[in-house]
CSV table of C-alpha atoms in Angstrom, one decimal:
chain,number,residue,atom,x,y,z
A,1,MET,CA,-82.2,-154.1,-57.2
A,2,SER,CA,-84.5,-154.3,-54.6
A,3,SER,CA,-86.8,-150.5,-54.3
A,4,PHE,CA,-85.4,-150.1,-50.4
A,5,ASN,CA,-81.4,-150.5,-51.8
A,6,ALA,CA,-82.5,-147.9,-54.9
A,7,LEU,CA,-83.1,-145.6,-52.1
A,8,LEU,CA,-80.4,-146.2,-49.7
A,9,LEU,CA,-78.4,-145.7,-52.8
A,10,GLY,CA,-80.3,-141.9,-53.4
A,11,ILE,CA,-79.3,-141.1,-50.0
A,12,SER,CA,-76.1,-141.8,-50.8
A,13,ASP,CA,-75.8,-139.5,-53.5
A,14,ASP,CA,-76.9,-137.3,-51.7
A,15,LEU,CA,-75.0,-136.7,-49.0
A,16,THR,CA,-71.8,-134.3,-49.1
A,17,GLY,CA,-68.4,-135.7,-48.2
A,18,GLU,CA,-69.1,-133.1,-44.9
A,19,GLN,CA,-72.2,-134.5,-43.9
A,20,LEU,CA,-70.6,-138.1,-44.6
A,21,LYS,CA,-68.1,-137.1,-42.0
A,22,LYS,CA,-71.0,-135.8,-39.5
A,23,LEU,CA,-72.5,-139.3,-40.2
A,24,MET,CA,-69.6,-141.1,-39.4
A,25,PHE,CA,-68.6,-139.5,-35.8
A,26,LEU,CA,-72.4,-140.2,-34.8
A,27,CYS,CA,-72.6,-144.0,-35.2
A,28,ARG,CA,-68.7,-145.0,-34.4
A,29,ASP,CA,-69.6,-147.0,-31.9
A,30,MET,CA,-71.8,-149.2,-34.5
A,31,VAL,CA,-69.5,-149.5,-36.6
A,32,GLY,CA,-66.3,-149.7,-35.0
A,33,LYS,CA,-63.8,-147.3,-34.7
A,34,ARG,CA,-61.5,-150.1,-37.3
A,35,GLU,CA,-64.3,-150.0,-39.9
A,36,ALA,CA,-65.1,-146.4,-39.7
A,37,GLU,CA,-61.8,-145.7,-40.8
A,38,LYS,CA,-62.4,-147.6,-44.8
A,39,ILE,CA,-65.8,-145.9,-45.1
A,40,THR,CA,-65.5,-143.7,-48.0
A,41,SER,CA,-69.2,-143.2,-48.7
A,42,GLY,CA,-72.5,-144.1,-47.6
A,43,VAL,CA,-73.2,-147.2,-49.1
A,44,GLN,CA,-70.5,-148.6,-47.5
A,45,LEU,CA,-71.5,-146.9,-44.2
A,46,PHE,CA,-74.9,-148.4,-44.6
A,47,LEU,CA,-73.4,-152.1,-46.2
A,48,CYS,CA,-71.8,-151.6,-42.8
A,49,LEU,CA,-75.1,-151.2,-40.8
A,50,THR,CA,-76.4,-153.5,-42.6
A,51,GLU,CA,-73.7,-156.2,-41.0
A,52,ARG,CA,-74.5,-155.2,-38.3
A,53,GLY,CA,-77.9,-155.3,-37.8
A,54,GLU,CA,-78.8,-151.7,-37.2
A,55,LEU,CA,-80.2,-151.3,-40.7
A,56,LYS,CA,-82.4,-153.8,-42.5
A,57,GLN,CA,-86.1,-152.6,-44.4
A,58,ASP,CA,-87.6,-152.7,-41.6
A,59,LYS,CA,-85.9,-151.2,-38.6
A,60,THR,CA,-84.9,-147.7,-40.4
A,61,GLU,CA,-85.5,-145.3,-37.2
A,62,SER,CA,-81.8,-145.4,-36.0
A,63,LEU,CA,-80.5,-144.0,-39.5
A,64,SER,CA,-83.3,-141.9,-39.9
A,65,GLN,CA,-82.9,-139.6,-36.4
A,66,LEU,CA,-78.6,-140.0,-37.2
A,67,LEU,CA,-80.1,-137.6,-40.6
A,68,ARG,CA,-82.1,-135.4,-39.3
A,69,GLN,CA,-79.1,-134.9,-36.4
A,70,ILE,CA,-76.9,-134.2,-39.7
A,71,ASN,CA,-80.3,-131.5,-40.5
A,72,ARG,CA,-81.2,-133.9,-44.0
A,73,ASP,CA,-84.5,-133.9,-42.6
A,74,ASP,CA,-85.6,-134.2,-46.3
A,75,LEU,CA,-83.9,-137.6,-46.4
A,76,ALA,CA,-84.9,-138.8,-43.1
A,77,ASP,CA,-88.6,-137.8,-44.4
A,78,LYS,CA,-88.2,-140.1,-48.1
A,79,LEU,CA,-86.2,-143.1,-45.9
A,80,ASP,CA,-89.9,-143.1,-43.3
A,81,ASN,CA,-92.3,-142.4,-46.3
A,82,PHE,CA,-90.4,-145.3,-48.3
A,83,HIS,CA,-91.1,-147.6,-45.0
A,84,THR,CA,-95.0,-146.3,-44.1
A,85,LEU,CA,-95.6,-146.9,-47.7
A,86,ASP,CA,-94.7,-150.5,-47.7
A,87,GLU,CA,-95.7,-151.7,-44.7
A,88,CYS,CA,-99.5,-150.1,-45.8
A,89,LYS,CA,-99.1,-152.2,-49.6
A,90,ASN,CA,-100.4,-155.4,-47.9
A,91,ASN,CA,-101.1,-154.7,-44.7
A,92,GLN,CA,-104.0,-152.5,-43.8
A,93,PRO,CA,-106.6,-152.5,-41.9
A,94,CYS,CA,-110.2,-152.7,-43.4
A,95,PRO,CA,-111.7,-149.3,-44.6
A,96,THR,CA,-114.1,-149.6,-41.6
A,97,GLU,CA,-111.0,-149.5,-39.0
A,98,LYS,CA,-109.0,-147.6,-40.5
A,99,ALA,CA,-111.7,-144.4,-41.1
A,100,LYS,CA,-112.5,-145.4,-37.0
A,101,LEU,CA,-108.4,-144.9,-35.9
A,102,ASP,CA,-108.0,-141.6,-38.1
A,103,ILE,CA,-110.7,-140.6,-36.0
A,104,ALA,CA,-109.2,-141.0,-33.4
A,105,THR,CA,-105.6,-140.1,-34.2
A,106,ASP,CA,-107.3,-136.9,-34.6
A,107,VAL,CA,-108.7,-136.3,-31.2
A,108,ILE,CA,-105.5,-138.2,-29.4
A,109,ALA,CA,-103.2,-135.8,-31.2
A,110,GLU,CA,-106.0,-132.9,-29.6
A,111,ASN,CA,-106.2,-133.8,-26.5
A,112,LEU,CA,-102.8,-136.2,-25.9
A,113,GLY,CA,-100.4,-133.3,-24.4
A,114,ARG,CA,-97.2,-134.3,-22.6
A,115,THR,CA,-98.5,-137.8,-21.7
A,116,TRP,CA,-97.7,-139.1,-25.2
A,117,ARG,CA,-95.1,-141.1,-24.4
A,118,THR,CA,-96.8,-142.5,-21.4
A,119,LEU,CA,-99.2,-144.0,-24.1
A,120,GLY,CA,-96.5,-145.1,-26.3
A,121,ARG,CA,-95.7,-147.4,-23.6
A,122,LYS,CA,-98.7,-148.6,-23.2
A,123,LEU,CA,-99.1,-149.3,-27.1
A,124,GLY,CA,-95.5,-151.5,-26.8
A,125,LEU,CA,-93.6,-149.1,-28.5
A,126,THR,CA,-89.9,-149.2,-27.7
A,127,GLU,CA,-87.8,-146.6,-26.3
A,128,SER,CA,-85.5,-146.6,-29.3
A,129,LYS,CA,-89.2,-145.7,-31.3
A,130,LEU,CA,-90.0,-142.9,-29.0
A,131,ASP,CA,-86.8,-141.2,-29.0
A,132,SER,CA,-87.0,-141.7,-32.8
A,133,VAL,CA,-90.0,-139.5,-32.5
A,134,ALA,CA,-89.3,-137.6,-29.7
A,135,GLY,CA,-86.9,-135.9,-32.3
A,136,ARG,CA,-88.7,-134.9,-35.1
A,137,TYR,CA,-91.1,-132.5,-33.2
A,138,PRO,CA,-90.2,-131.5,-30.0
A,139,PRO,CA,-91.9,-128.5,-29.5
A,140,ASP,CA,-95.1,-129.6,-31.1
A,141,LEU,CA,-97.3,-132.0,-29.0
A,142,GLU,CA,-100.3,-132.4,-31.4
A,143,GLU,CA,-97.6,-133.3,-34.3
A,144,THR,CA,-95.4,-135.1,-31.7
A,145,ALA,CA,-99.1,-137.6,-30.8
A,146,ARG,CA,-100.0,-137.7,-34.2
A,147,ASP,CA,-96.6,-139.3,-35.1
A,148,LEU,CA,-96.4,-141.4,-32.1
A,149,LEU,CA,-99.9,-143.2,-33.7
A,150,LYS,CA,-98.6,-143.2,-36.9
A,151,VAL,CA,-95.3,-145.2,-36.2
A,152,TRP,CA,-97.7,-147.3,-33.7
A,153,ARG,CA,-100.2,-147.7,-36.8
A,154,LYS,CA,-97.1,-149.1,-39.1
A,155,SER,CA,-96.2,-150.8,-36.5
A,156,ARG,CA,-99.4,-153.1,-36.5
A,157,GLY,CA,-100.8,-153.0,-39.8
A,158,ALA,CA,-103.9,-154.9,-40.3
A,159,GLU,CA,-103.7,-155.6,-36.6
A,160,ALA,CA,-104.5,-152.0,-35.9
A,161,HIS,CA,-107.9,-151.3,-33.9
A,162,THR,CA,-109.3,-148.3,-32.8
A,163,GLU,CA,-110.1,-150.5,-29.4
A,164,ASP,CA,-106.8,-151.2,-28.4
A,165,LEU,CA,-106.0,-147.1,-28.5
A,166,ILE,CA,-109.5,-146.7,-26.3
A,167,LYS,CA,-107.7,-149.5,-24.1
A,168,ALA,CA,-104.2,-147.6,-23.8
A,169,LEU,CA,-105.7,-144.4,-23.2
A,170,ARG,CA,-107.7,-145.4,-20.4
A,171,ALA,CA,-104.6,-147.1,-19.0
A,172,CYS,CA,-102.6,-143.9,-18.9
A,173,GLN,CA,-105.9,-142.1,-16.2
A,174,GLN,CA,-106.7,-140.8,-20.5
A,175,ASN,CA,-110.4,-141.2,-19.8
A,176,LEU,CA,-111.5,-137.8,-20.8
A,177,THR,CA,-109.5,-138.0,-23.9
A,178,ALA,CA,-110.7,-142.3,-24.5
A,179,ASP,CA,-114.8,-140.7,-23.9
A,180,LYS,CA,-114.1,-138.1,-26.7
A,181,VAL,CA,-112.9,-141.1,-29.3
A,182,GLU,CA,-115.9,-143.6,-28.8
A,183,ASP,CA,-118.2,-140.2,-28.8
A,184,ARG,CA,-116.6,-138.8,-31.9
A,185,ILE,CA,-116.5,-142.5,-34.0
A,186,ALA,CA,-120.6,-142.5,-33.1
A,187,HIS,CA,-120.9,-139.7,-34.4
A,188,VAL,CA,-119.7,-139.9,-37.7
A,189,GLY,CA,-120.9,-143.3,-37.6
A,190,HIS,CA,-124.7,-141.6,-37.4
A,191,GLU,CA,-123.8,-139.0,-39.4
A,192,ASP,CA,-122.6,-141.7,-42.0
A,193,GLY,CA,-125.9,-142.7,-43.8
A,194,ARG,CA,-126.9,-139.4,-44.2
A,195,GLU,CA,-124.2,-138.1,-45.8
A,196,ASP,CA,-123.8,-140.7,-48.2
A,197,LEU,CA,-127.5,-139.6,-49.5
A,198,THR,CA,-126.7,-136.0,-49.6
A,199,ASN,CA,-123.1,-137.1,-51.9
A,200,GLU,CA,-125.4,-139.1,-54.5
C-alpha cells in the first residue's frame, strides 16, 4: 500500500457516520447521485473521487476543503502536510534559495494584507487553490499570505525563486513590499559572515 493510500485509509477510519453523510452531501455533484447512494465508507468515496479525477496524490485541495467544511481541520491538516512533505522530498530549492524564500515569506506575510489573492494570480495559482487558501485562515490576513506562499512554493518545488516573488509583487503594484524583501535579504546576506564567526 502506498503511503498516500494509507493516509486516505486513516482519514476514512477517523470519520464518523454523520461526518461521512455531510461529506457525501457536499460532493454529490462530483460523484453523481446514483453513485452517492452506494457509498457507505470514506474509502469508497475516495475511490469514487479518484476515478473521476477529483482526487490524486498531487490533487488534494478539493478533499482538504471538504474536510474543513465539516469541521475536520485536523484531517485536512494531515492531508496538506503529507502533500507538502511528499513534494519536498526530492524537489526543494537549494539551501541558499530556500533561506531567501523564507525571508521573503516573512516580509510578504507582514505587509501584503488584502491583496494576497491578486499576488496569487500573478504567481500563476489556480482559482481553486486560492479558494482553498481563503478557507483556511479567513480572518487572519498574515496567516493567509503565509499559506498562499506555502502553496506556491509547493507547486513550484525546486523552481521556486525569490526573484519570481519580487516580480509578482511589482506586477501587483506592491513595490514597497518588494523593496523590503530585497533590503531584508541583502541585510541578512551582509550579516551571514559575522554570524558564522560568532557561532564558532
